mmCIF file of C-alpha atoms in Angstrom:
data_model
loop_
_atom_site.group_PDB
_atom_site.id
_atom_site.type_symbol
_atom_site.label_atom_id
_atom_site.label_comp_id
_atom_site.label_asym_id
_atom_site.label_seq_id
_atom_site.Cartn_x
_atom_site.Cartn_y
_atom_site.Cartn_z
ATOM 1 C CA GLY A 1 0.160 -0.154 0.104
ATOM 2 C CA ALA A 2 0.813 3.989 0.005
ATOM 3 C CA VAL A 3 2.262 3.798 -3.489
ATOM 4 C CA VAL A 4 2.967 7.096 -5.327
ATOM 5 C CA SER A 5 3.700 7.103 -9.301
ATOM 6 C CA GLN A 6 5.206 9.930 -10.899
ATOM 7 C CA HIS A 7 5.533 10.557 -14.893
ATOM 8 C CA PRO A 8 7.546 10.824 -16.881
ATOM 9 C CA SER A 9 10.690 9.272 -14.928
ATOM 10 C CA ARG A 10 12.981 11.333 -17.439
ATOM 11 C CA VAL A 11 12.482 14.135 -19.595
ATOM 12 C CA ILE A 12 14.634 15.858 -22.046
ATOM 13 C CA CYS A 13 13.749 19.369 -23.517
ATOM 14 C CA LYS A 14 14.898 22.149 -24.929
ATOM 15 C CA SER A 15 15.550 25.449 -23.393
ATOM 16 C CA GLY A 16 12.150 27.939 -23.319
ATOM 17 C CA THR A 17 9.781 24.873 -23.723
ATOM 18 C CA SER A 18 7.380 23.992 -20.556
ATOM 19 C CA VAL A 19 7.349 20.209 -19.181
ATOM 20 C CA LYS A 20 4.547 18.808 -17.033
ATOM 21 C CA ILE A 21 5.315 16.116 -14.281
ATOM 22 C CA GLU A 22 2.483 14.165 -12.813
ATOM 23 C CA CYS A 23 2.226 12.709 -9.571
ATOM 24 C CA ARG A 24 -0.466 10.080 -8.589
ATOM 25 C CA SER A 25 -1.210 8.439 -5.111
ATOM 26 C CA LEU A 26 -2.378 4.510 -6.579
ATOM 27 C CA ASP A 27 -4.030 3.170 -3.471
ATOM 28 C CA PHE A 28 -5.032 5.995 -1.246
ATOM 29 C CA GLN A 29 -6.742 9.630 -1.390
ATOM 30 C CA ALA A 30 -3.818 12.466 -0.414
ATOM 31 C CA THR A 31 -5.480 15.736 0.534
ATOM 32 C CA THR A 32 -1.779 17.171 0.769
ATOM 33 C CA MET A 33 0.759 16.686 -1.978
ATOM 34 C CA PHE A 34 4.503 17.929 -1.668
ATOM 35 C CA TRP A 35 6.911 18.873 -4.372
ATOM 36 C CA TYR A 36 10.750 18.613 -3.866
ATOM 37 C CA ARG A 37 13.680 19.303 -5.786
ATOM 38 C CA GLN A 38 17.126 17.402 -5.258
ATOM 39 C CA PHE A 39 20.386 18.456 -6.385
ATOM 40 C CA PRO A 40 23.211 15.623 -6.677
ATOM 41 C CA LYS A 41 24.283 14.488 -3.377
ATOM 42 C CA GLN A 42 22.018 16.822 -1.535
ATOM 43 C CA SER A 43 18.939 16.251 0.590
ATOM 44 C CA LEU A 44 15.525 17.303 -0.371
ATOM 45 C CA MET A 45 14.656 21.011 -0.904
ATOM 46 C CA LEU A 46 10.857 21.671 -0.261
ATOM 47 C CA MET A 47 9.498 23.615 -3.075
ATOM 48 C CA ALA A 48 5.559 23.684 -2.577
ATOM 49 C CA THR A 49 2.711 22.479 -0.458
ATOM 50 C CA SER A 50 -0.407 21.895 -2.530
ATOM 51 C CA ASN A 51 -3.719 20.848 -1.146
ATOM 52 C CA GLU A 52 -6.670 19.712 -3.054
ATOM 53 C CA GLY A 53 -8.976 21.889 -4.780
ATOM 54 C CA SER A 54 -6.956 25.194 -3.248
ATOM 55 C CA LYS A 55 -3.709 27.036 -4.517
ATOM 56 C CA ALA A 56 -0.392 25.692 -3.651
ATOM 57 C CA THR A 57 1.706 27.207 -1.192
ATOM 58 C CA TYR A 58 5.232 28.010 -2.467
ATOM 59 C CA GLU A 59 8.559 28.040 -0.132
ATOM 60 C CA GLN A 60 10.747 31.500 -0.187
ATOM 61 C CA GLY A 61 12.528 31.667 -3.119
ATOM 62 C CA VAL A 62 10.270 29.176 -5.255
ATOM 63 C CA GLU A 63 8.883 31.363 -8.229
ATOM 64 C CA LYS A 64 5.214 30.562 -8.502
ATOM 65 C CA ASP A 65 4.734 31.404 -12.156
ATOM 66 C CA LYS A 66 7.764 29.087 -13.236
ATOM 67 C CA PHE A 67 6.668 25.986 -11.089
ATOM 68 C CA LEU A 68 2.673 25.740 -11.729
ATOM 69 C CA ILE A 69 1.089 23.246 -9.465
ATOM 70 C CA ASN A 70 -2.245 21.941 -10.089
ATOM 71 C CA HIS A 71 -3.955 19.450 -7.457
ATOM 72 C CA ALA A 72 -7.287 18.973 -8.811
ATOM 73 C CA SER A 73 -8.360 15.684 -7.317
ATOM 74 C CA LEU A 74 -7.200 13.619 -4.396
ATOM 75 C CA THR A 75 -4.782 11.410 -6.433
ATOM 76 C CA LEU A 76 -3.535 13.552 -8.685
ATOM 77 C CA SER A 77 -1.067 16.331 -8.797
ATOM 78 C CA THR A 78 0.940 18.252 -11.382
ATOM 79 C CA LEU A 79 4.138 20.460 -11.656
ATOM 80 C CA THR A 80 4.510 22.515 -14.830
ATOM 81 C CA VAL A 81 8.021 23.891 -15.450
ATOM 82 C CA THR A 82 7.255 26.871 -17.671
ATOM 83 C CA SER A 83 9.739 28.152 -20.049
ATOM 84 C CA ALA A 84 12.494 25.973 -18.662
ATOM 85 C CA HIS A 85 16.291 26.889 -18.720
ATOM 86 C CA PRO A 86 19.288 24.590 -17.810
ATOM 87 C CA GLU A 87 19.222 25.758 -14.683
ATOM 88 C CA ASP A 88 16.161 24.086 -13.611
ATOM 89 C CA SER A 89 17.556 20.903 -14.900
ATOM 90 C CA SER A 90 17.305 18.438 -11.818
ATOM 91 C CA PHE A 91 15.561 15.463 -9.940
ATOM 92 C CA TYR A 92 12.019 16.532 -8.978
ATOM 93 C CA ILE A 93 10.269 14.429 -6.293
ATOM 94 C CA CYS A 94 6.589 14.543 -5.409
ATOM 95 C CA SER A 95 5.304 13.029 -2.101
ATOM 96 C CA ALA A 96 1.340 12.487 -0.741
ATOM 97 C CA ARG A 97 0.374 12.360 2.419
ATOM 98 C CA ASP A 98 -2.199 9.783 3.440
ATOM 99 C CA ARG A 99 -5.566 11.214 4.096
ATOM 100 C CA VAL A 100 -6.426 8.687 6.910
ATOM 101 C CA SER A 101 -2.701 8.485 8.486
ATOM 102 C CA THR A 102 -2.100 12.294 8.464
ATOM 103 C CA ASP A 103 1.611 12.103 9.330
ATOM 104 C CA THR A 104 3.511 10.079 7.161
ATOM 105 C CA GLN A 105 4.614 11.035 3.575
ATOM 106 C CA TYR A 106 5.165 8.626 0.561
ATOM 107 C CA PHE A 107 7.267 9.594 -1.998
ATOM 108 C CA GLY A 108 7.129 8.764 -5.730
ATOM 109 C CA PRO A 109 10.179 7.422 -7.443
ATOM 110 C CA GLY A 110 11.395 11.029 -9.129
ATOM 111 C CA THR A 111 11.340 12.719 -12.387
ATOM 112 C CA ARG A 112 15.104 13.809 -13.950
ATOM 113 C CA LEU A 113 14.457 16.872 -15.872
ATOM 114 C CA THR A 114 17.143 17.872 -17.905
ATOM 115 C CA VAL A 115 16.839 21.113 -19.866
ATOM 116 C CA LEU A 116 19.430 21.712 -23.226
ATOM 117 C CA GLU B 1 16.079 28.091 14.566
ATOM 118 C CA ASP B 2 14.711 24.420 14.060
ATOM 119 C CA GLN B 3 17.612 22.354 12.733
ATOM 120 C CA VAL B 4 18.149 18.684 11.721
ATOM 121 C CA THR B 5 21.646 17.163 11.355
ATOM 122 C CA GLN B 6 22.787 13.753 10.811
ATOM 123 C CA SER B 7 26.202 11.818 11.302
ATOM 124 C CA PRO B 8 28.067 10.595 9.987
ATOM 125 C CA GLU B 9 27.918 11.944 6.566
ATOM 126 C CA ALA B 10 29.199 8.904 5.044
ATOM 127 C CA LEU B 11 29.885 5.379 6.601
ATOM 128 C CA ARG B 12 31.583 2.293 4.991
ATOM 129 C CA LEU B 13 31.005 -0.892 6.619
ATOM 130 C CA GLN B 14 31.994 -4.395 6.224
ATOM 131 C CA GLU B 15 29.093 -7.262 5.585
ATOM 132 C CA GLY B 16 27.863 -8.070 9.236
ATOM 133 C CA GLU B 17 29.469 -5.217 11.011
ATOM 134 C CA SER B 18 26.833 -3.560 12.947
ATOM 135 C CA SER B 19 26.431 0.512 13.538
ATOM 136 C CA SER B 20 24.440 3.217 14.116
ATOM 137 C CA LEU B 21 23.293 6.353 12.533
ATOM 138 C CA ASN B 22 22.452 9.479 14.169
ATOM 139 C CA CYS B 23 19.941 11.985 13.727
ATOM 140 C CA SER B 24 19.790 15.170 15.973
ATOM 141 C CA TYR B 25 17.457 17.647 15.916
ATOM 142 C CA THR B 26 16.490 21.266 17.802
ATOM 143 C CA VAL B 27 12.927 21.882 17.384
ATOM 144 C CA SER B 28 10.273 23.864 18.837
ATOM 145 C CA GLY B 29 7.917 21.118 19.328
ATOM 146 C CA LEU B 30 8.117 17.598 17.583
ATOM 147 C CA ARG B 31 5.165 16.335 15.936
ATOM 148 C CA GLY B 32 6.747 13.075 14.309
ATOM 149 C CA LEU B 33 10.343 11.694 13.344
ATOM 150 C CA PHE B 34 10.471 9.967 10.341
ATOM 151 C CA TRP B 35 13.007 7.874 8.925
ATOM 152 C CA TYR B 36 13.414 7.245 4.884
ATOM 153 C CA ARG B 37 15.955 5.108 2.542
ATOM 154 C CA GLN B 38 16.969 6.611 -0.695
ATOM 155 C CA ASP B 39 18.713 5.084 -3.868
ATOM 156 C CA PRO B 40 20.530 6.670 -6.193
ATOM 157 C CA GLY B 41 18.166 8.236 -8.811
ATOM 158 C CA LYS B 42 15.196 7.068 -6.736
ATOM 159 C CA GLY B 43 12.342 8.673 -4.398
ATOM 160 C CA PRO B 44 12.706 8.153 -0.798
ATOM 161 C CA GLU B 45 11.369 4.798 0.872
ATOM 162 C CA PHE B 46 9.469 5.412 4.096
ATOM 163 C CA LEU B 47 10.734 3.282 6.824
ATOM 164 C CA PHE B 48 9.753 4.378 10.258
ATOM 165 C CA THR B 49 7.821 6.955 12.216
ATOM 166 C CA LEU B 50 8.603 7.953 16.038
ATOM 167 C CA TYR B 51 6.476 10.180 17.828
ATOM 168 C CA SER B 52 7.776 10.114 21.529
ATOM 169 C CA ALA B 53 10.644 9.596 23.489
ATOM 170 C CA GLY B 54 11.657 6.086 24.443
ATOM 171 C CA GLU B 55 9.862 4.784 21.455
ATOM 172 C CA GLU B 56 11.301 2.003 19.263
ATOM 173 C CA LYS B 57 10.231 0.492 15.575
ATOM 174 C CA GLU B 58 12.071 -2.206 14.131
ATOM 175 C CA LYS B 59 12.114 -4.075 10.617
ATOM 176 C CA GLU B 60 14.169 -6.826 9.488
ATOM 177 C CA ARG B 61 17.782 -5.550 10.339
ATOM 178 C CA LEU B 62 16.952 -1.775 11.013
ATOM 179 C CA LYS B 63 15.855 -0.699 14.482
ATOM 180 C CA ALA B 64 14.815 3.070 14.892
ATOM 181 C CA THR B 65 14.994 4.751 18.395
ATOM 182 C CA LEU B 66 14.255 8.308 19.862
ATOM 183 C CA THR B 67 15.221 10.395 22.548
ATOM 184 C CA LYS B 68 13.974 14.016 23.461
ATOM 185 C CA LYS B 69 17.012 15.157 21.280
ATOM 186 C CA GLU B 70 17.768 12.684 18.896
ATOM 187 C CA SER B 71 17.051 9.554 16.868
ATOM 188 C CA PHE B 72 19.506 6.747 16.132
ATOM 189 C CA LEU B 73 18.800 4.027 12.953
ATOM 190 C CA HIS B 74 20.885 1.000 14.356
ATOM 191 C CA ILE B 75 21.718 -1.494 11.584
ATOM 192 C CA THR B 76 22.526 -5.034 12.817
ATOM 193 C CA ALA B 77 24.763 -7.511 10.386
ATOM 194 C CA PRO B 78 24.267 -5.027 7.676
ATOM 195 C CA LYS B 79 24.193 -6.876 3.700
ATOM 196 C CA PRO B 80 25.323 -5.091 0.736
ATOM 197 C CA GLU B 81 21.870 -4.267 -0.477
ATOM 198 C CA ASP B 82 21.574 -1.944 2.612
ATOM 199 C CA SER B 83 23.627 0.434 0.991
ATOM 200 C CA ALA B 84 21.694 3.242 0.422
ATOM 201 C CA THR B 85 21.241 6.937 1.773
ATOM 202 C CA TYR B 86 19.241 7.277 4.711
ATOM 203 C CA LEU B 87 17.265 10.663 5.607
ATOM 204 C CA CYS B 88 15.725 11.560 8.702
ATOM 205 C CA ALA B 89 13.113 14.210 8.861
ATOM 206 C CA VAL B 90 10.800 15.838 11.451
ATOM 207 C CA ARG B 91 7.469 17.337 11.505
ATOM 208 C CA ILE B 92 7.293 20.400 13.666
ATOM 209 C CA TYR B 93 3.987 21.981 15.512
ATOM 210 C CA ASN B 94 4.927 25.526 13.986
ATOM 211 C CA TYR B 95 5.514 24.058 11.022
ATOM 212 C CA GLY B 96 2.343 23.187 8.996
ATOM 213 C CA GLN B 97 2.247 19.741 7.403
ATOM 214 C CA ASN B 98 5.796 20.166 6.010
ATOM 215 C CA PHE B 99 9.353 17.936 7.139
ATOM 216 C CA VAL B 100 12.290 19.423 8.023
ATOM 217 C CA PHE B 101 14.804 17.034 6.402
ATOM 218 C CA GLY B 102 18.270 15.994 7.498
ATOM 219 C CA PRO B 103 21.236 15.991 5.051
ATOM 220 C CA GLY B 104 21.227 12.208 5.030
ATOM 221 C CA THR B 105 24.124 9.652 5.674
ATOM 222 C CA ARG B 106 25.374 7.944 2.873
ATOM 223 C CA LEU B 107 25.701 4.457 3.777
ATOM 224 C CA SER B 108 27.877 1.711 2.020
ATOM 225 C CA VAL B 109 28.389 -2.206 2.819
ATOM 226 C CA LEU B 110 31.160 -3.782 1.335
ATOM 227 C CA PRO B 111 30.869 -7.615 0.600
#
């Protein structure tokens, strides 16, 4: 149980294009989903918190117009990196908080984004 | 300032050589401490949640313990497949639903 999927697992795009990453909770309902960014050999950096049906809350320094987050249902959240640039290349990981077990976050497998 | 540190930064063990990883925290109101395992290029895999001092959780070769200032992840007779980065995270009362992550400990178990 408590499985979170992400799609795609890897994406390569040209500078200036937009990329959408999907995060799904497969066997539970997630009222809250989180988006993280991780650089090589570093820990996770929280980008934003999204609650189903409401606007995401972004961490300080994260551009909300560049990283668009939508949490339209209890099982799906999307992160769109708009007008991507090489410095946006990173490993993006989502997590979901089980609606029943309200503390534990379950993580997706991550998406490796490379912007050329 | 709420802070989570982990030590050592990296640890190399021989197969079967037991050891412990440390997660120390200075936070204003602990709501839960979480251990995760992360393999290279993958998302963190949930291991344990601890809520109060004195609590212990076990899973196969791993045992997590919690005091008022720190948590230990004990690894008994590790195997090469235990090699990974181990992350701890805390949830704090005045930080909403978010976690504060430690930097992680990279564990290598040599055959």
